JSON list of C-alpha atoms in Angstrom, two decimals:
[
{"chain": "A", "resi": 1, "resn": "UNK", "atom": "CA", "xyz": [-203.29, 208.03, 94.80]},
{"chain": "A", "resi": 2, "resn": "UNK", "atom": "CA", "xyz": [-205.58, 208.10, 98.17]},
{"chain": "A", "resi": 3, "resn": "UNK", "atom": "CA", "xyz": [-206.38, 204.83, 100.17]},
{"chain": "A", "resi": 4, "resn": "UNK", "atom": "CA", "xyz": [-208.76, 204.47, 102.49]},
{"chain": "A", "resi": 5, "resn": "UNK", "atom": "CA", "xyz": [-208.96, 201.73, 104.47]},
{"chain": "A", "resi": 6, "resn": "UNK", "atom": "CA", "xyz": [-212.26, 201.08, 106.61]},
{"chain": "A", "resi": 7, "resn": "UNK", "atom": "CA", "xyz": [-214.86, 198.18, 108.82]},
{"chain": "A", "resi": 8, "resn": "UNK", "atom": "CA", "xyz": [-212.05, 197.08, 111.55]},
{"chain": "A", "resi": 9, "resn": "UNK", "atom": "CA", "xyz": [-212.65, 196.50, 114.27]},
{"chain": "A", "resi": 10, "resn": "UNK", "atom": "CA", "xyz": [-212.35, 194.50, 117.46]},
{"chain": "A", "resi": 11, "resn": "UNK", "atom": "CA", "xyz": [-214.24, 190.96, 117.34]},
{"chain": "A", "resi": 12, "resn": "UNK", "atom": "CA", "xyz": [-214.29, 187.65, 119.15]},
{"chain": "A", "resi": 13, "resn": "UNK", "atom": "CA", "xyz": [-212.67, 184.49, 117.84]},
{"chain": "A", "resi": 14, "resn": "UNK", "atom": "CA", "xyz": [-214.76, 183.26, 115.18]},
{"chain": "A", "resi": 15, "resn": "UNK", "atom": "CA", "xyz": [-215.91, 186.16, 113.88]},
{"chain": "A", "resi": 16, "resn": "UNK", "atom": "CA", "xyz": [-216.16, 187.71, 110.77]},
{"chain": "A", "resi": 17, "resn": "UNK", "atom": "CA", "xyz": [-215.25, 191.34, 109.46]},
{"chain": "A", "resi": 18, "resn": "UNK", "atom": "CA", "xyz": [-215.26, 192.51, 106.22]},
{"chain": "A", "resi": 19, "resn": "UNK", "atom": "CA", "xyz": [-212.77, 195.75, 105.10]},
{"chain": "A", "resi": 20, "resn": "UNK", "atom": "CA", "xyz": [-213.12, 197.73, 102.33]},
{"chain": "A", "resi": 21, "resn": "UNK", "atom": "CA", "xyz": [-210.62, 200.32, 100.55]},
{"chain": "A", "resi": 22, "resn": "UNK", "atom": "CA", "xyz": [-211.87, 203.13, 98.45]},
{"chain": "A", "resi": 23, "resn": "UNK", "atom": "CA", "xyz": [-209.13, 203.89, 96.04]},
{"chain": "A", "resi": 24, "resn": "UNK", "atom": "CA", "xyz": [-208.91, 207.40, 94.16]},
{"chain": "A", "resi": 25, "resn": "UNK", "atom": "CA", "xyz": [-206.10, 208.94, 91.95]},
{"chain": "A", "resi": 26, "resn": "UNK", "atom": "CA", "xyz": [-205.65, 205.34, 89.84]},
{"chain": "A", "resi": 27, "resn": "UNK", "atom": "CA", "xyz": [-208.16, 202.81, 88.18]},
{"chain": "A", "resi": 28, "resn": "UNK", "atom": "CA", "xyz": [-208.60, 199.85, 90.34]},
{"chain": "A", "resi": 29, "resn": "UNK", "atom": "CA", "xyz": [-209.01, 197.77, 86.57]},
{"chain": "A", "resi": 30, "resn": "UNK", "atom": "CA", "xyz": [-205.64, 198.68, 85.63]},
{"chain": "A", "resi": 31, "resn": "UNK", "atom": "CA", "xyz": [-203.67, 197.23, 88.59]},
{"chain": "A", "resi": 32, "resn": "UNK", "atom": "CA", "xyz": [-203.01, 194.37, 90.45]},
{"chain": "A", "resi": 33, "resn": "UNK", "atom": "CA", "xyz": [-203.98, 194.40, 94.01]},
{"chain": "A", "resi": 34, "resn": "UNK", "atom": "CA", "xyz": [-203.69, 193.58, 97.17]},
{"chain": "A", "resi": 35, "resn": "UNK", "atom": "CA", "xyz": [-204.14, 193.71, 101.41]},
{"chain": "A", "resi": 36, "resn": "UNK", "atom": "CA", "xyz": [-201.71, 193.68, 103.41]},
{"chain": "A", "resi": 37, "resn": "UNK", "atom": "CA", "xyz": [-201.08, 193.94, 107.17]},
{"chain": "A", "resi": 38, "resn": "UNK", "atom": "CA", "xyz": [-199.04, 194.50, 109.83]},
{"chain": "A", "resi": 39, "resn": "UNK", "atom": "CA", "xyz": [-199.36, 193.36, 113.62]},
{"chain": "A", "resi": 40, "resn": "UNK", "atom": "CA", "xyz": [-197.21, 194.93, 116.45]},
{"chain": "A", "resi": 41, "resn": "UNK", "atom": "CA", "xyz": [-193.56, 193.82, 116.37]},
{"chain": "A", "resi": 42, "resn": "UNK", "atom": "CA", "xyz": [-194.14, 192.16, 112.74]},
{"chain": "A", "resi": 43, "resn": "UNK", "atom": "CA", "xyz": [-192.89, 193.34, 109.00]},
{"chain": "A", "resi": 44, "resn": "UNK", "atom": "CA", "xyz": [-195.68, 194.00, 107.24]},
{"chain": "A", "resi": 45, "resn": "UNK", "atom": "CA", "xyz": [-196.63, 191.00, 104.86]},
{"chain": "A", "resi": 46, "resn": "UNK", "atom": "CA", "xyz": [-198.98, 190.66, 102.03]},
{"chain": "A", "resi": 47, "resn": "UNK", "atom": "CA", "xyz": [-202.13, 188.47, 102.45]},
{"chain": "A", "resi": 48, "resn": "UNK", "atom": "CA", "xyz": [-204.13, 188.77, 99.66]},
{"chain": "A", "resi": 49, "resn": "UNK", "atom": "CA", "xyz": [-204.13, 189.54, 96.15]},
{"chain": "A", "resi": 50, "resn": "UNK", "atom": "CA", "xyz": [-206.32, 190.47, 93.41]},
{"chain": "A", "resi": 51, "resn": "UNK", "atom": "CA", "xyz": [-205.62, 190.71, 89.20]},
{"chain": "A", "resi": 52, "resn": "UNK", "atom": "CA", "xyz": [-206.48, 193.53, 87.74]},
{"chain": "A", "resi": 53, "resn": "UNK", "atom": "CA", "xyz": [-209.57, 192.36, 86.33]},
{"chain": "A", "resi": 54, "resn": "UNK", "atom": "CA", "xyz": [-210.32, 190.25, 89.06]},
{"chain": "A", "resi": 55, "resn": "UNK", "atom": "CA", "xyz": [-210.12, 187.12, 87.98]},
{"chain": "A", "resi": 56, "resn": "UNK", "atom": "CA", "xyz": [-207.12, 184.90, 89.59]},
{"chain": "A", "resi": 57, "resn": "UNK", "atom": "CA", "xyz": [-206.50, 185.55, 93.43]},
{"chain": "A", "resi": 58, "resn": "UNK", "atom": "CA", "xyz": [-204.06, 184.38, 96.18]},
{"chain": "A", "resi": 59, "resn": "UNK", "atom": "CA", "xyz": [-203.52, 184.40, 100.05]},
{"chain": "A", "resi": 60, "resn": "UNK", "atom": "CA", "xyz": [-201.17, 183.33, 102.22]},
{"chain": "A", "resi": 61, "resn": "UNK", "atom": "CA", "xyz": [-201.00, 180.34, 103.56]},
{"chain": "A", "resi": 62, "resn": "UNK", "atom": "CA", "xyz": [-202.14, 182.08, 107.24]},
{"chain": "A", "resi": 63, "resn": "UNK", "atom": "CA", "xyz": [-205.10, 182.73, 105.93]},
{"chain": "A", "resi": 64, "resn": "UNK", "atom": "CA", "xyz": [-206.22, 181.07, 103.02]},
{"chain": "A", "resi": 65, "resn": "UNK", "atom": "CA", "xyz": [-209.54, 179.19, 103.35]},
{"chain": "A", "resi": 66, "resn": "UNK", "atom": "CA", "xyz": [-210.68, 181.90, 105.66]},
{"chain": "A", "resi": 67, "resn": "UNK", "atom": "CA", "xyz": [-210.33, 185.32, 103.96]},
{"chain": "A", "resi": 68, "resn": "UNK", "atom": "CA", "xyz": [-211.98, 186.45, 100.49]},
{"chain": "A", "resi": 69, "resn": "UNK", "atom": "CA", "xyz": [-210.34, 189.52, 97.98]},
{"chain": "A", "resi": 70, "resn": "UNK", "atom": "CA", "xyz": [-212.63, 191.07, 96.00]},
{"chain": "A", "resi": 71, "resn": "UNK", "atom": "CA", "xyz": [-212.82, 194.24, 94.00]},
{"chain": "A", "resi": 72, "resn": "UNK", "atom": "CA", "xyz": [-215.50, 196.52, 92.03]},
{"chain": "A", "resi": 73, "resn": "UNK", "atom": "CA", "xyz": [-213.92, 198.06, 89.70]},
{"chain": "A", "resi": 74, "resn": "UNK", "atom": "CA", "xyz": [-217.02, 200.26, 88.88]},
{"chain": "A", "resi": 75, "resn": "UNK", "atom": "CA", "xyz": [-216.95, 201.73, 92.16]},
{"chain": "A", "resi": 76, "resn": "UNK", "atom": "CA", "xyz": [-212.94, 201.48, 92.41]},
{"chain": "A", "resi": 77, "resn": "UNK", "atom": "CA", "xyz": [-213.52, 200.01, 95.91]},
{"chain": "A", "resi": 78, "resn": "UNK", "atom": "CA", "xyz": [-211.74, 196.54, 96.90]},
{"chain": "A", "resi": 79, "resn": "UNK", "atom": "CA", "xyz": [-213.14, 194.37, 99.65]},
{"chain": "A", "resi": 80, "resn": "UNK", "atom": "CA", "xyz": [-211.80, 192.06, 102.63]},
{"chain": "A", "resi": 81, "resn": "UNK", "atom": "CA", "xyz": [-214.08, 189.24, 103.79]},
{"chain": "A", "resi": 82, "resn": "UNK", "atom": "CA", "xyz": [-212.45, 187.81, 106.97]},
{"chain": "A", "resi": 83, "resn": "UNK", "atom": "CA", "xyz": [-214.12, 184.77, 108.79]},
{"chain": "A", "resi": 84, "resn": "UNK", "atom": "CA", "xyz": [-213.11, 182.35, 111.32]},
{"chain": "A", "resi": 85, "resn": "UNK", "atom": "CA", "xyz": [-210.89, 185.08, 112.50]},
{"chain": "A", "resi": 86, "resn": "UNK", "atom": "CA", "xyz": [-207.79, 184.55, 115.08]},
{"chain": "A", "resi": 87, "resn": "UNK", "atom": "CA", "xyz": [-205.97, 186.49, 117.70]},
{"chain": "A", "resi": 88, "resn": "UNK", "atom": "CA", "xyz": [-203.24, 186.14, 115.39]},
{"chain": "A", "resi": 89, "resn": "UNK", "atom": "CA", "xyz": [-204.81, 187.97, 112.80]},
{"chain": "A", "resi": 90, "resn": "UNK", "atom": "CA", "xyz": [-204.93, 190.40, 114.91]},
{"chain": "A", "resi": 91, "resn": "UNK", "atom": "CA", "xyz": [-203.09, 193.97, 113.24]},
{"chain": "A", "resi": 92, "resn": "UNK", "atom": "CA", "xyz": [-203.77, 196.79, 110.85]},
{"chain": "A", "resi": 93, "resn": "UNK", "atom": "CA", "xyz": [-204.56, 196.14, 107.27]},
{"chain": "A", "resi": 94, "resn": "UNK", "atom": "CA", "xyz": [-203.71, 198.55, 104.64]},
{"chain": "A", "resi": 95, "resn": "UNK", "atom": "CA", "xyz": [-204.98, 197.60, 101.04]},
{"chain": "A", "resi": 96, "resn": "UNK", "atom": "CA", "xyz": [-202.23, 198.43, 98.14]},
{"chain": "A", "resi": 97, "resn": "UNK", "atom": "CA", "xyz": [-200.67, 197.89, 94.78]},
{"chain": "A", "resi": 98, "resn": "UNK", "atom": "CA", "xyz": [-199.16, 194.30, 94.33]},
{"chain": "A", "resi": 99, "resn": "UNK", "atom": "CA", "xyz": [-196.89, 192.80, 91.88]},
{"chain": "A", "resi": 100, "resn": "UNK", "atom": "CA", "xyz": [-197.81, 189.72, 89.33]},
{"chain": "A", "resi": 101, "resn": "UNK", "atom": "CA", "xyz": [-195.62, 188.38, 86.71]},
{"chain": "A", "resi": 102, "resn": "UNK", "atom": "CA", "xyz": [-198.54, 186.27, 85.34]},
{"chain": "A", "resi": 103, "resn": "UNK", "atom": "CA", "xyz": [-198.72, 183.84, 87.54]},
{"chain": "A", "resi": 104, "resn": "UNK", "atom": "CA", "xyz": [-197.42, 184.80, 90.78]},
{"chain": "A", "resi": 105, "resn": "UNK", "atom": "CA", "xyz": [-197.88, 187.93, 93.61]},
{"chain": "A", "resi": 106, "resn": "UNK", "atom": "CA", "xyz": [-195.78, 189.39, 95.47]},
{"chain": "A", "resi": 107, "resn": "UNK", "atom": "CA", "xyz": [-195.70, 192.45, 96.80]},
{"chain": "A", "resi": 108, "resn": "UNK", "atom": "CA", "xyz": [-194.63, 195.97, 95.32]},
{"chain": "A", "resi": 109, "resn": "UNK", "atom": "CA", "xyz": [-192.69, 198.41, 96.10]},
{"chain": "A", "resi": 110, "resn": "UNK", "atom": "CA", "xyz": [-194.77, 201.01, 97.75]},
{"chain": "A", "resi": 111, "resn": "UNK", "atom": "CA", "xyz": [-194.15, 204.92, 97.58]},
{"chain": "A", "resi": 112, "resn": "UNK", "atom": "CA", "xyz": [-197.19, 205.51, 100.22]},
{"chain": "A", "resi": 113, "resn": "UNK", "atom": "CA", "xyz": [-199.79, 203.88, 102.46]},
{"chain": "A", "resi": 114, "resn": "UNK", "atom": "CA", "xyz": [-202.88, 204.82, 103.20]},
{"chain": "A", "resi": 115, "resn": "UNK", "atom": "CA", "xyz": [-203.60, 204.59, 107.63]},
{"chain": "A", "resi": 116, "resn": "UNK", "atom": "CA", "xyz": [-204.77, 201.26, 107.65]},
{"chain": "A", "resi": 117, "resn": "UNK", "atom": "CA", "xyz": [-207.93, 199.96, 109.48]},
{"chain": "A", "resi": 118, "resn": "UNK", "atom": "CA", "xyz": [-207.25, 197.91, 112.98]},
{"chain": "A", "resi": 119, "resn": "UNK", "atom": "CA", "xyz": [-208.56, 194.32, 113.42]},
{"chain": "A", "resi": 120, "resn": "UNK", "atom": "CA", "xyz": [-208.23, 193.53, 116.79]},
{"chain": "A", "resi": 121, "resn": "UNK", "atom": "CA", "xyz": [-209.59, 189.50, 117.42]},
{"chain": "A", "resi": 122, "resn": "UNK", "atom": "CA", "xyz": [-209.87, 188.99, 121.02]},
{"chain": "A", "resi": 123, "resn": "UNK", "atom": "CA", "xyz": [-212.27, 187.79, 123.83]}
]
């Protein structure tokens, strides 16, 4: 499986960015998924998830309200839309599997990561 992670990117508070992961080696429809990030210092934690057909979503609470999951699963790409952004969303985000028992996400355990795409939210 290949990830790769792109459109970081340093911004101003109150901007927007939008990431997108092009996923090859598995079929985005068959598997729950997810972004996750990681700023300096920090465990990585998982912010938003995606069903495998798309239909139900989650994010934490950090950033629920402000970011959007989304996923074509023609083009096997998933997407990031990140508004009203913070300094402390500030980090690199690495798109992944996720778990979901039917009604709740959390994350997987990963064997790899792709190398992430750096959000940097400053003025």
């Amino acid at each position: 499986v290949r990830l790769v992670e792109s459109g970081g990117g340093l911004v101003q508070p109150g901007g927007s960015l939008r990431l997108s992961c092009e996923v090859s080696g598995i079929a985005l429809r068959l598997k729950a998924t997810g972004w996750y990030r990681q700023a300096p210092g920090k465990q990585r934690e998982l912010v938003a998830s995606i069903t495998s057909g798309g239909r139900s979503t989650d994010y934490s609470d950090s950033v629920r309200g402000r970011f959007t999951i989304g996923k074509d699963n023609v083009a096997n790409t998933m997407y990031l839309e990140m508004n009203h952004l913070v300094p402390e969303d500030t980090a690199v985000y690495y798109c992944n599997k996720v778990g979901f028992d039917g009604r709740t996400f959390y994350p997987a355990q990963v064997d790899s990561w792709g190398e992430g795409t750096q959000v940097t939210v400053s003025s």
